Amino acid sequence: MIPDKTIGRLSLYRRLLNRLCGEGVSNVYSHQLAAMAGVTAAQVRRDIMSIGCSGNPNRGYELVELIESIGKSLDDPGGQRAALVGVGNLGRAILTYFSGRRPKLSIVAAFDNDPRKCGRVTQGCRCYGVDRLPDMVSELDITIGVIAAPANDAQRVADQLVHAGVTGILNFAPVRIRVPSTVYVEDMDMTTALEKVAYFARKK
Amino acid sequence: MIPDKTIGRLSLYRRLLNRLCGEGVSNVYSHQLAAMAGVTAAQVRRDIMSIGCSGNPNRGYELVELIESIGKSLDDPGGQRAALVGVGNLGRAILTYFSGRRPKLSIVAAFDNDPRKCGRVTQGCRCYGVDRLPDMVSELDITIGVIAAPANDAQRVADQLVHAGVTGILNFAPVRIRVPSTVYVEDMDMTTALEKVAYFARKK
DNA sequence: TGTTGTGAATCTCTTCACAGCT
DNA sequence: AGCTGTGAAGAGATTCACAACA
């Protein structure tokens, strides 16, 4: 089981490596990848070690091999599907972001209580009423929920997602949600993030 | 200088405390706040210690005093102003989120290259062309930049913000930006976040 | 009794530093 | 010569555990 922080960096590495690959580069040294990712070379080597991939002192790491190795750790071979709840500005932004980005991970359904949004398709993703959540989750084999609903609805939405069977939640609402310990939650708290920036913009 | 992680939790505590305050509660124990924030009681006490506030074994912490103490650490007495660059779905969501939330920290101007967006006012915030960035930043005394532009524009936007004089950046673009070490950057990387959730949704 | 404040212990993450390789 | 892989050291963050207190 790879630790939290390492997974985050591997995700970043993969994107950087894919870009390099598109530029025709075929191998990379830890210090180069480190510079691009804004971390140290030792960190990069450790992270790569943790996924059981190895380079060679002459040529560094083979790009294709490394990208595949990361995929083997991060991706589910059968793919994973996510549901978005809340199709406001933020929800639409999230759909745009993720649409067709990764073959093994996609948002396949959206839910909103506003009847005007239901039935519409945004970024190849159809919007349903939240009452449809349970059956759609099982029908489409969804294991991930993305909460982009207002703060007041976040806990109820989380409960519904958990009840429907998702095991991971990405929470954009500015409140902490309570879930069983079997469910993994990642908070994307803009308020905290901006306050942090404000603090260090002064103190640095 | 309070560490990064502590600042993040203090920001969360403040929101929780404000909510409690609105419910008429007047004091709180570390274990109560801990339960709401999803951390341990010892952690809460350490965090509160780090801002030089103290409670009392009988009544715990006085809500009002604690909230003010957090404010004294997190907020600039003169207030801080931020600029948003990129007024797409995400940019509008960000404006909605922050509009009128904190008196000491607000987004006071938005910038976008699309001429159709310029001149319009969203959430009390006027949108300008990006060419206006330098003079608006100094005119409005803006010290924080929020990047909600496409990945391809992120580095250029960051350069413009830094050049205009901001010392903190909240970056929503899915790429790392390069800035002088005097500038603090916080990344809100949705791609990484979703990939992390996907991983732990499987492994947990 | 049940809480705070905090030194010490623990745990986790990162960096150092260098042997071993090409 | 310059890189990787990694044990060991170091730094940072969290939790333990308990004296002091109301």
mmCIF file of N, CA, C and O in Angstrom, chain A residues 2 4 7-8 11-12 14-15 35 37 73-76 80 89-90 92-93 97-98 102 144 167-169 172-174 176 178 181 183-184 186 188-193 195-202 204, chain B residues 2 4 7-8 11-12 14-15 35 37 73-76 80 89-90 92-93 97-98 102 144 167-169 172-174 176 178 181 183-184 186 188-193 195-202 204:
data_model
loop_
_atom_site.group_PDB
_atom_site.id
_atom_site.type_symbol
_atom_site.label_atom_id
_atom_site.label_comp_id
_atom_site.label_asym_id
_atom_site.label_seq_id
_atom_site.Cartn_x
_atom_site.Cartn_y
_atom_site.Cartn_z
ATOM 1 N N ILE A 2 0.801 1.971 -1.068
ATOM 2 C CA ILE A 2 1.624 3.181 -1.244
ATOM 3 C C ILE A 2 1.005 4.334 -0.466
ATOM 4 O O ILE A 2 -0.211 4.511 -0.480
ATOM 5 N N ASP A 4 -0.366 7.888 0.715
ATOM 6 C CA ASP A 4 -1.101 9.051 0.265
ATOM 7 C C ASP A 4 -0.287 10.079 -0.554
ATOM 8 O O ASP A 4 -0.574 10.331 -1.725
ATOM 9 N N ILE A 7 1.201 8.753 -3.807
ATOM 10 C CA ILE A 7 0.201 8.619 -4.862
ATOM 11 C C ILE A 7 -0.032 9.960 -5.552
ATOM 12 O O ILE A 7 -0.072 10.043 -6.780
ATOM 13 N N GLY A 8 -0.128 11.005 -4.775
ATOM 14 C CA GLY A 8 -0.330 12.339 -5.333
ATOM 15 C C GLY A 8 0.788 12.710 -6.297
ATOM 16 O O GLY A 8 0.537 13.204 -7.394
ATOM 17 N N SER A 11 0.775 10.709 -9.606
ATOM 18 C CA SER A 11 -0.217 11.237 -10.530
ATOM 19 C C SER A 11 0.357 12.428 -11.304
ATOM 20 O O SER A 11 0.181 12.558 -12.516
ATOM 21 N N LEU A 12 1.061 13.292 -10.572
ATOM 22 C CA LEU A 12 1.692 14.447 -11.212
ATOM 23 C C LEU A 12 2.796 14.009 -12.166
ATOM 24 O O LEU A 12 2.867 14.476 -13.308
ATOM 25 N N ARG A 14 3.097 11.307 -13.790
ATOM 26 C CA ARG A 14 2.557 10.699 -15.000
ATOM 27 C C ARG A 14 2.175 11.755 -16.023
ATOM 28 O O ARG A 14 2.465 11.615 -17.208
ATOM 29 N N ARG A 15 1.535 12.812 -15.550
ATOM 30 C CA ARG A 15 1.158 13.862 -16.498
ATOM 31 C C ARG A 15 2.385 14.517 -17.121
ATOM 32 O O ARG A 15 2.428 14.785 -18.321
ATOM 33 N N ALA A 35 12.844 18.435 -11.222
ATOM 34 C CA ALA A 35 12.762 19.867 -11.521
ATOM 35 C C ALA A 35 11.374 20.217 -12.044
ATOM 36 O O ALA A 35 10.781 21.226 -11.648
ATOM 37 N N ALA A 37 8.592 18.634 -11.460
ATOM 38 C CA ALA A 37 7.543 18.426 -10.459
ATOM 39 C C ALA A 37 7.723 19.331 -9.243
ATOM 40 O O ALA A 37 6.831 19.441 -8.402
ATOM 41 N N SER A 73 0.087 0.862 -10.986
ATOM 42 C CA SER A 73 -0.191 1.153 -9.579
ATOM 43 C C SER A 73 -1.462 1.969 -9.397
ATOM 44 O O SER A 73 -2.260 1.701 -8.513
ATOM 45 N N LEU A 74 -1.618 3.001 -10.227
ATOM 46 C CA LEU A 74 -2.732 3.934 -10.021
ATOM 47 C C LEU A 74 -4.053 3.441 -10.601
ATOM 48 O O LEU A 74 -5.112 3.692 -10.022
ATOM 49 N N ASP A 75 -4.001 2.789 -11.730
ATOM 50 C CA ASP A 75 -5.248 2.479 -12.424
ATOM 51 C C ASP A 75 -5.787 1.108 -12.078
ATOM 52 O O ASP A 75 -5.038 0.159 -11.903
ATOM 53 N N ASP A 76 -7.091 1.031 -12.051
ATOM 54 C CA ASP A 76 -7.768 -0.251 -11.946
ATOM 55 C C ASP A 76 -7.837 -0.825 -13.363
ATOM 56 O O ASP A 76 -8.306 -0.153 -14.274
ATOM 57 N N GLN A 80 -12.482 2.612 -13.514
ATOM 58 C CA GLN A 80 -13.311 3.047 -12.383
ATOM 59 C C GLN A 80 -14.221 4.162 -12.862
ATOM 60 O O GLN A 80 -13.816 5.014 -13.654
ATOM 61 N N ASN A 89 -21.949 25.728 -11.539
ATOM 62 C CA ASN A 89 -20.724 26.134 -12.236
ATOM 63 C C ASN A 89 -19.571 25.199 -11.925
ATOM 64 O O ASN A 89 -18.837 24.779 -12.807
ATOM 65 N N LEU A 90 -19.427 24.874 -10.641
ATOM 66 C CA LEU A 90 -18.317 24.022 -10.238
ATOM 67 C C LEU A 90 -18.448 22.636 -10.853
ATOM 68 O O LEU A 90 -17.483 22.108 -11.407
ATOM 69 N N ARG A 92 -19.983 21.738 -13.544
ATOM 70 C CA ARG A 92 -19.680 21.778 -14.981
ATOM 71 C C ARG A 92 -18.185 21.896 -15.224
ATOM 72 O O ARG A 92 -17.636 21.282 -16.139
ATOM 73 N N ALA A 93 -17.504 22.698 -14.392
ATOM 74 C CA ALA A 93 -16.052 22.833 -14.539
ATOM 75 C C ALA A 93 -15.377 21.485 -14.340
ATOM 76 O O ALA A 93 -14.470 21.109 -15.088
ATOM 77 N N TYR A 97 -13.095 19.389 -16.983
ATOM 78 C CA TYR A 97 -11.746 18.955 -16.613
ATOM 79 C C TYR A 97 -11.501 17.505 -16.937
ATOM 80 O O TYR A 97 -10.482 17.135 -17.485
ATOM 81 N N PHE A 98 -12.416 16.651 -16.531
ATOM 82 C CA PHE A 98 -12.151 15.219 -16.554
ATOM 83 C C PHE A 98 -12.608 14.518 -17.817
ATOM 84 O O PHE A 98 -12.253 13.365 -18.052
ATOM 85 N N ARG A 102 -8.716 10.530 -18.834
ATOM 86 C CA ARG A 102 -8.087 9.233 -18.542
ATOM 87 C C ARG A 102 -9.023 8.095 -18.939
ATOM 88 O O ARG A 102 -10.182 8.083 -18.545
ATOM 89 N N ILE A 144 -17.023 5.793 -7.113
ATOM 90 C CA ILE A 144 -16.480 7.077 -6.647
ATOM 91 C C ILE A 144 -17.540 8.161 -6.749
ATOM 92 O O ILE A 144 -18.261 8.233 -7.749
ATOM 93 N N THR A 167 -16.989 3.894 -2.506
ATOM 94 C CA THR A 167 -15.965 3.705 -1.471
ATOM 95 C C THR A 167 -14.944 4.836 -1.453
ATOM 96 O O THR A 167 -13.987 4.796 -0.685
ATOM 97 N N GLY A 168 -15.134 5.820 -2.316
ATOM 98 C CA GLY A 168 -14.241 6.977 -2.309
ATOM 99 C C GLY A 168 -15.022 8.220 -2.668
ATOM 100 O O GLY A 168 -15.929 8.178 -3.515
ATOM 101 N N ILE A 169 -14.730 9.336 -1.991
ATOM 102 C CA ILE A 169 -15.451 10.580 -2.252
ATOM 103 C C ILE A 169 -14.475 11.734 -2.378
ATOM 104 O O ILE A 169 -13.569 11.899 -1.566
ATOM 105 N N PHE A 172 -15.907 18.709 -2.659
ATOM 106 C CA PHE A 172 -15.616 20.114 -2.917
ATOM 107 C C PHE A 172 -16.391 21.041 -1.993
ATOM 108 O O PHE A 172 -16.164 22.250 -2.013
ATOM 109 N N ALA A 173 -17.309 20.523 -1.224
ATOM 110 C CA ALA A 173 -18.083 21.379 -0.327
ATOM 111 C C ALA A 173 -17.204 21.824 0.844
ATOM 112 O O ALA A 173 -16.345 21.066 1.294
ATOM 113 N N PRO A 174 -17.398 23.036 1.325
ATOM 114 C CA PRO A 174 -16.513 23.589 2.361
ATOM 115 C C PRO A 174 -16.872 23.125 3.763
ATOM 116 O O PRO A 174 -16.774 23.885 4.713
ATOM 117 N N ARG A 176 -16.739 19.447 6.474
ATOM 118 C CA ARG A 176 -16.293 18.078 6.618
ATOM 119 C C ARG A 176 -17.493 17.164 6.608
ATOM 120 O O ARG A 176 -18.496 17.477 7.267
ATOM 121 N N ARG A 178 -19.101 13.325 7.304
ATOM 122 C CA ARG A 178 -18.897 12.163 8.170
ATOM 123 C C ARG A 178 -19.235 10.903 7.378
ATOM 124 O O ARG A 178 -20.338 10.782 6.836
ATOM 125 N N SER A 181 -15.502 4.467 8.235
ATOM 126 C CA SER A 181 -14.056 4.458 8.030
ATOM 127 C C SER A 181 -13.637 3.618 6.827
ATOM 128 O O SER A 181 -12.483 3.634 6.421
ATOM 129 N N VAL A 183 -14.742 4.227 3.916
ATOM 130 C CA VAL A 183 -14.815 5.110 2.754
ATOM 131 C C VAL A 183 -13.699 6.149 2.831
ATOM 132 O O VAL A 183 -13.493 6.778 3.870
ATOM 133 N N TYR A 184 -13.000 6.315 1.737
ATOM 134 C CA TYR A 184 -11.916 7.296 1.693
ATOM 135 C C TYR A 184 -12.461 8.640 1.217
ATOM 136 O O TYR A 184 -13.188 8.718 0.229
ATOM 137 N N GLU A 186 -11.414 12.654 0.178
ATOM 138 C CA GLU A 186 -10.405 13.685 -0.082
ATOM 139 C C GLU A 186 -11.144 15.017 -0.173
ATOM 140 O O GLU A 186 -12.076 15.171 -0.945
ATOM 141 N N MET A 188 -11.406 18.951 -1.071
ATOM 142 C CA MET A 188 -10.846 20.035 -1.871
ATOM 143 C C MET A 188 -11.466 21.306 -1.325
ATOM 144 O O MET A 188 -12.484 21.773 -1.831
ATOM 145 N N ASP A 189 -10.872 21.825 -0.290
ATOM 146 C CA ASP A 189 -11.491 22.929 0.415
ATOM 147 C C ASP A 189 -10.896 24.260 -0.031
ATOM 148 O O ASP A 189 -9.832 24.669 0.392
ATOM 149 N N MET A 190 -11.634 24.943 -0.903
ATOM 150 C CA MET A 190 -11.136 26.196 -1.475
ATOM 151 C C MET A 190 -10.962 27.271 -0.421
ATOM 152 O O MET A 190 -10.050 28.091 -0.506
ATOM 153 N N THR A 191 -11.867 27.283 0.537
ATOM 154 C CA THR A 191 -11.801 28.315 1.565
ATOM 155 C C THR A 191 -10.493 28.203 2.334
ATOM 156 O O THR A 191 -9.738 29.168 2.466
ATOM 157 N N THR A 192 -10.218 27.013 2.820
ATOM 158 C CA THR A 192 -8.968 26.779 3.529
ATOM 159 C C THR A 192 -7.776 27.097 2.645
ATOM 160 O O THR A 192 -6.817 27.745 3.079
ATOM 161 N N ALA A 193 -7.851 26.662 1.391
ATOM 162 C CA ALA A 193 -6.724 26.894 0.487
ATOM 163 C C ALA A 193 -6.456 28.380 0.324
ATOM 164 O O ALA A 193 -5.305 28.832 0.408
ATOM 165 N N GLU A 195 -7.305 30.823 2.347
ATOM 166 C CA GLU A 195 -6.827 31.413 3.602
ATOM 167 C C GLU A 195 -5.368 31.067 3.856
ATOM 168 O O GLU A 195 -4.615 31.878 4.400
ATOM 169 N N LYS A 196 -4.974 29.885 3.458
ATOM 170 C CA LYS A 196 -3.575 29.501 3.570
ATOM 171 C C LYS A 196 -2.699 30.389 2.693
ATOM 172 O O LYS A 196 -1.669 30.904 3.141
ATOM 173 N N VAL A 197 -3.125 30.561 1.465
ATOM 174 C CA VAL A 197 -2.352 31.414 0.556
ATOM 175 C C VAL A 197 -2.262 32.817 1.132
ATOM 176 O O VAL A 197 -1.201 33.441 1.120
ATOM 177 N N ALA A 198 -3.370 33.313 1.641
ATOM 178 C CA ALA A 198 -3.387 34.669 2.195
ATOM 179 C C ALA A 198 -2.373 34.786 3.330
ATOM 180 O O ALA A 198 -1.613 35.751 3.409
ATOM 181 N N TYR A 199 -2.356 33.795 4.182
ATOM 182 C CA TYR A 199 -1.423 33.819 5.319
ATOM 183 C C TYR A 199 0.025 33.838 4.850
ATOM 184 O O TYR A 199 0.806 34.695 5.253
ATOM 185 N N PHE A 200 0.370 32.920 3.955
ATOM 186 C CA PHE A 200 1.771 32.820 3.549
ATOM 187 C C PHE A 200 2.174 33.908 2.562
ATOM 188 O O PHE A 200 3.355 34.219 2.432
ATOM 189 N N ALA A 201 1.189 34.508 1.904
ATOM 190 C CA ALA A 201 1.509 35.649 1.044
ATOM 191 C C ALA A 201 2.010 36.801 1.906
ATOM 192 O O ALA A 201 2.840 37.604 1.486
ATOM 193 N N ARG A 202 1.534 36.854 3.139
ATOM 194 C CA ARG A 202 1.988 37.898 4.064
ATOM 195 C C ARG A 202 3.285 37.506 4.746
ATOM 196 O O ARG A 202 4.206 38.309 4.870
ATOM 197 N N LYS A 204 5.615 35.242 4.135
ATOM 198 C CA LYS A 204 6.806 34.694 3.487
ATOM 199 C C LYS A 204 7.852 35.763 3.202
ATOM 200 O O LYS A 204 7.560 36.881 2.883
ATOM 201 N N ILE B 2 3.604 29.923 11.977
ATOM 202 C CA ILE B 2 2.830 28.709 12.170
ATOM 203 C C ILE B 2 2.945 27.812 10.942
ATOM 204 O O ILE B 2 2.890 28.307 9.820
ATOM 205 N N ASP B 4 2.264 25.294 7.896
ATOM 206 C CA ASP B 4 1.312 25.032 6.842
ATOM 207 C C ASP B 4 0.061 24.238 7.257
ATOM 208 O O ASP B 4 -1.075 24.711 7.145
ATOM 209 N N ILE B 7 -2.170 25.941 9.853
ATOM 210 C CA ILE B 7 -2.973 27.017 9.275
ATOM 211 C C ILE B 7 -4.238 26.454 8.624
ATOM 212 O O ILE B 7 -5.329 26.973 8.821
ATOM 213 N N GLY B 8 -4.051 25.381 7.890
ATOM 214 C CA GLY B 8 -5.204 24.758 7.246
ATOM 215 C C GLY B 8 -6.262 24.355 8.260
ATOM 216 O O GLY B 8 -7.448 24.604 8.063
ATOM 217 N N SER B 11 -8.134 27.332 9.869
ATOM 218 C CA SER B 11 -9.153 27.862 8.981
ATOM 219 C C SER B 11 -10.438 27.041 9.089
ATOM 220 O O SER B 11 -11.548 27.587 9.156
ATOM 221 N N LEU B 12 -10.272 25.728 9.159
ATOM 222 C CA LEU B 12 -11.432 24.846 9.329
ATOM 223 C C LEU B 12 -12.085 25.058 10.689
ATOM 224 O O LEU B 12 -13.311 25.196 10.792
ATOM 225 N N ARG B 14 -12.155 27.636 12.524
ATOM 226 C CA ARG B 14 -12.883 28.901 12.582
ATOM 227 C C ARG B 14 -14.277 28.776 11.996
ATOM 228 O O ARG B 14 -15.252 29.261 12.569
ATOM 229 N N ARG B 15 -14.363 28.093 10.854
ATOM 230 C CA ARG B 15 -15.691 27.929 10.254
ATOM 231 C C ARG B 15 -16.614 27.118 11.152
ATOM 232 O O ARG B 15 -17.786 27.441 11.329
ATOM 233 N N ALA B 35 -13.951 16.334 17.173
ATOM 234 C CA ALA B 35 -14.912 15.454 16.515
ATOM 235 C C ALA B 35 -15.481 16.129 15.266
ATOM 236 O O ALA B 35 -15.621 15.507 14.216
ATOM 237 N N ALA B 37 -14.071 18.432 13.467
ATOM 238 C CA ALA B 37 -13.055 18.650 12.435
ATOM 239 C C ALA B 37 -12.466 17.351 11.910
ATOM 240 O O ALA B 37 -11.750 17.346 10.914
ATOM 241 N N SER B 73 -4.399 35.565 14.001
ATOM 242 C CA SER B 73 -3.310 34.859 13.329
ATOM 243 C C SER B 73 -3.498 34.796 11.817
ATOM 244 O O SER B 73 -2.559 35.005 11.064
ATOM 245 N N LEU B 74 -4.735 34.510 11.412
ATOM 246 C CA LEU B 74 -4.958 34.281 9.981
ATOM 247 C C LEU B 74 -5.154 35.558 9.175
ATOM 248 O O LEU B 74 -4.733 35.638 8.029
ATOM 249 N N ASP B 75 -5.818 36.537 9.753
ATOM 250 C CA ASP B 75 -6.219 37.697 8.964
ATOM 251 C C ASP B 75 -5.213 38.836 9.030
ATOM 252 O O ASP B 75 -4.612 39.092 10.068
ATOM 253 N N ASP B 76 -5.075 39.516 7.927
ATOM 254 C CA ASP B 76 -4.323 40.761 7.894
ATOM 255 C C ASP B 76 -5.265 41.854 8.408
ATOM 256 O O ASP B 76 -6.387 41.978 7.910
ATOM 257 N N GLN B 80 -6.946 41.704 2.878
ATOM 258 C CA GLN B 80 -6.149 41.296 1.724
ATOM 259 C C GLN B 80 -7.073 41.118 0.536
ATOM 260 O O GLN B 80 -8.204 40.652 0.684
ATOM 261 N N ASN B 89 -16.377 28.384 -16.153
ATOM 262 C CA ASN B 89 -17.228 27.779 -15.124
ATOM 263 C C ASN B 89 -16.540 27.757 -13.774
ATOM 264 O O ASN B 89 -17.118 28.114 -12.751
ATOM 265 N N LEU B 90 -15.283 27.336 -13.785
ATOM 266 C CA LEU B 90 -14.556 27.248 -12.529
ATOM 267 C C LEU B 90 -14.386 28.621 -11.889
ATOM 268 O O LEU B 90 -14.632 28.795 -10.697
ATOM 269 N N ARG B 92 -16.229 31.256 -12.217
ATOM 270 C CA ARG B 92 -17.503 31.726 -11.665
ATOM 271 C C ARG B 92 -17.836 30.999 -10.370
ATOM 272 O O ARG B 92 -18.336 31.601 -9.410
ATOM 273 N N ALA B 93 -17.524 29.695 -10.329
ATOM 274 C CA ALA B 93 -17.777 28.940 -9.095
ATOM 275 C C ALA B 93 -16.951 29.518 -7.948
ATOM 276 O O ALA B 93 -17.435 29.687 -6.827
ATOM 277 N N TYR B 97 -18.296 31.117 -4.444
ATOM 278 C CA TYR B 97 -17.809 30.607 -3.169
ATOM 279 C C TYR B 97 -17.368 31.710 -2.223
ATOM 280 O O TYR B 97 -17.703 31.712 -1.052
ATOM 281 N N PHE B 98 -16.565 32.622 -2.737
ATOM 282 C CA PHE B 98 -15.881 33.561 -1.859
ATOM 283 C C PHE B 98 -16.608 34.875 -1.674
ATOM 284 O O PHE B 98 -16.259 35.662 -0.799
ATOM 285 N N ARG B 102 -15.647 36.354 3.730
ATOM 286 C CA ARG B 102 -14.777 36.874 4.794
ATOM 287 C C ARG B 102 -14.512 38.371 4.591
ATOM 288 O O ARG B 102 -14.119 38.768 3.501
ATOM 289 N N ILE B 144 -2.808 38.726 -3.900
ATOM 290 C CA ILE B 144 -3.066 37.301 -4.116
ATOM 291 C C ILE B 144 -3.662 37.068 -5.494
ATOM 292 O O ILE B 144 -4.538 37.821 -5.928
ATOM 293 N N THR B 167 2.121 38.032 -4.029
ATOM 294 C CA THR B 167 3.084 37.202 -3.285
ATOM 295 C C THR B 167 2.482 35.848 -2.904
ATOM 296 O O THR B 167 3.137 35.055 -2.231
ATOM 297 N N GLY B 168 1.250 35.596 -3.338
ATOM 298 C CA GLY B 168 0.642 34.298 -3.085
ATOM 299 C C GLY B 168 -0.259 33.924 -4.254
ATOM 300 O O GLY B 168 -0.935 34.796 -4.806
ATOM 301 N N ILE B 169 -0.240 32.657 -4.626
ATOM 302 C CA ILE B 169 -1.047 32.206 -5.759
ATOM 303 C C ILE B 169 -1.784 30.925 -5.397
ATOM 304 O O ILE B 169 -1.197 29.993 -4.858
ATOM 305 N N PHE B 172 -5.441 26.584 -9.712
ATOM 306 C CA PHE B 172 -6.375 25.511 -10.042
ATOM 307 C C PHE B 172 -6.010 24.792 -11.324
ATOM 308 O O PHE B 172 -6.634 23.787 -11.660
ATOM 309 N N ALA B 173 -5.048 25.292 -12.045
ATOM 310 C CA ALA B 173 -4.659 24.641 -13.306
ATOM 311 C C ALA B 173 -3.900 23.358 -12.995
ATOM 312 O O ALA B 173 -3.170 23.290 -12.009
ATOM 313 N N PRO B 174 -4.080 22.330 -13.836
ATOM 314 C CA PRO B 174 -3.489 21.018 -13.530
ATOM 315 C C PRO B 174 -2.028 20.909 -13.936
ATOM 316 O O PRO B 174 -1.586 19.878 -14.383
ATOM 317 N N ARG B 176 2.133 22.351 -12.758
ATOM 318 C CA ARG B 176 2.932 23.077 -11.783
ATOM 319 C C ARG B 176 3.419 24.367 -12.422
ATOM 320 O O ARG B 176 3.864 24.358 -13.571
ATOM 321 N N ARG B 178 6.000 27.731 -12.263
ATOM 322 C CA ARG B 178 7.316 28.093 -11.758
ATOM 323 C C ARG B 178 7.283 29.544 -11.305
ATOM 324 O O ARG B 178 6.914 30.425 -12.080
ATOM 325 N N SER B 181 11.062 32.051 -5.356
ATOM 326 C CA SER B 181 10.840 31.423 -4.052
ATOM 327 C C SER B 181 10.196 32.394 -3.051
ATOM 328 O O SER B 181 9.803 31.993 -1.963
ATOM 329 N N VAL B 183 7.420 33.797 -3.633
ATOM 330 C CA VAL B 183 5.977 33.694 -3.851
ATOM 331 C C VAL B 183 5.478 32.332 -3.363
ATOM 332 O O VAL B 183 6.065 31.299 -3.695
ATOM 333 N N TYR B 184 4.418 32.346 -2.593
ATOM 334 C CA TYR B 184 3.842 31.098 -2.082
ATOM 335 C C TYR B 184 2.791 30.583 -3.054
ATOM 336 O O TYR B 184 1.927 31.347 -3.491
ATOM 337 N N GLU B 186 -0.144 27.556 -3.727
ATOM 338 C CA GLU B 186 -0.931 26.415 -3.265
ATOM 339 C C GLU B 186 -1.635 25.829 -4.483
ATOM 340 O O GLU B 186 -2.352 26.535 -5.190
ATOM 341 N N MET B 188 -4.376 23.449 -6.273
ATOM 342 C CA MET B 188 -5.644 22.737 -6.101
ATOM 343 C C MET B 188 -5.775 21.878 -7.336
ATOM 344 O O MET B 188 -6.404 22.271 -8.324
ATOM 345 N N ASP B 189 -5.165 20.713 -7.268
ATOM 346 C CA ASP B 189 -5.076 19.896 -8.463
ATOM 347 C C ASP B 189 -6.149 18.810 -8.457
ATOM 348 O O ASP B 189 -6.036 17.779 -7.818
ATOM 349 N N MET B 190 -7.225 19.061 -9.208
ATOM 350 C CA MET B 190 -8.362 18.136 -9.218
ATOM 351 C C MET B 190 -7.981 16.789 -9.788
ATOM 352 O O MET B 190 -8.492 15.760 -9.351
ATOM 353 N N THR B 191 -7.128 16.802 -10.780
ATOM 354 C CA THR B 191 -6.754 15.539 -11.417
ATOM 355 C C THR B 191 -6.082 14.629 -10.403
ATOM 356 O O THR B 191 -6.478 13.477 -10.206
ATOM 357 N N THR B 192 -5.078 15.167 -9.735
ATOM 358 C CA THR B 192 -4.398 14.400 -8.698
ATOM 359 C C THR B 192 -5.375 13.954 -7.621
ATOM 360 O O THR B 192 -5.360 12.805 -7.180
ATOM 361 N N ALA B 193 -6.233 14.859 -7.215
ATOM 362 C CA ALA B 193 -7.181 14.543 -6.151
ATOM 363 C C ALA B 193 -8.080 13.379 -6.552
ATOM 364 O O ALA B 193 -8.282 12.447 -5.774
ATOM 365 N N GLU B 195 -7.507 11.089 -8.824
ATOM 366 C CA GLU B 195 -6.730 9.856 -8.966
ATOM 367 C C GLU B 195 -6.399 9.268 -7.597
ATOM 368 O O GLU B 195 -6.353 8.053 -7.428
ATOM 369 N N LYS B 196 -6.175 10.133 -6.626
ATOM 370 C CA LYS B 196 -5.941 9.661 -5.267
ATOM 371 C C LYS B 196 -7.174 8.960 -4.712
ATOM 372 O O LYS B 196 -7.093 7.864 -4.155
ATOM 373 N N VAL B 197 -8.318 9.599 -4.880
ATOM 374 C CA VAL B 197 -9.556 8.982 -4.403
ATOM 375 C C VAL B 197 -9.767 7.642 -5.083
ATOM 376 O O VAL B 197 -10.127 6.650 -4.435
ATOM 377 N N ALA B 198 -9.512 7.600 -6.382
ATOM 378 C CA ALA B 198 -9.707 6.358 -7.129
ATOM 379 C C ALA B 198 -8.824 5.250 -6.555
ATOM 380 O O ALA B 198 -9.276 4.125 -6.337
ATOM 381 N N TYR B 199 -7.593 5.603 -6.262
ATOM 382 C CA TYR B 199 -6.659 4.609 -5.728
ATOM 383 C C TYR B 199 -7.138 4.072 -4.381
ATOM 384 O O TYR B 199 -7.239 2.870 -4.172
ATOM 385 N N PHE B 200 -7.457 4.983 -3.469
ATOM 386 C CA PHE B 200 -7.828 4.537 -2.125
ATOM 387 C C PHE B 200 -9.243 3.970 -2.064
ATOM 388 O O PHE B 200 -9.576 3.217 -1.148
ATOM 389 N N ALA B 201 -10.068 4.318 -3.018
ATOM 390 C CA ALA B 201 -11.387 3.700 -3.092
ATOM 391 C C ALA B 201 -11.231 2.213 -3.358
ATOM 392 O O ALA B 201 -12.046 1.406 -2.913
ATOM 393 N N ARG B 202 -10.189 1.863 -4.060
ATOM 394 C CA ARG B 202 -9.924 0.456 -4.339
ATOM 395 C C ARG B 202 -9.198 -0.222 -3.197
ATOM 396 O O ARG B 202 -9.528 -1.325 -2.796
ATOM 397 N N LYS B 204 -8.679 0.558 -0.003
ATOM 398 C CA LYS B 204 -9.037 0.646 1.415
ATOM 399 C C LYS B 204 -9.854 -0.524 1.888
ATOM 400 O O LYS B 204 -10.625 -1.084 1.156
#
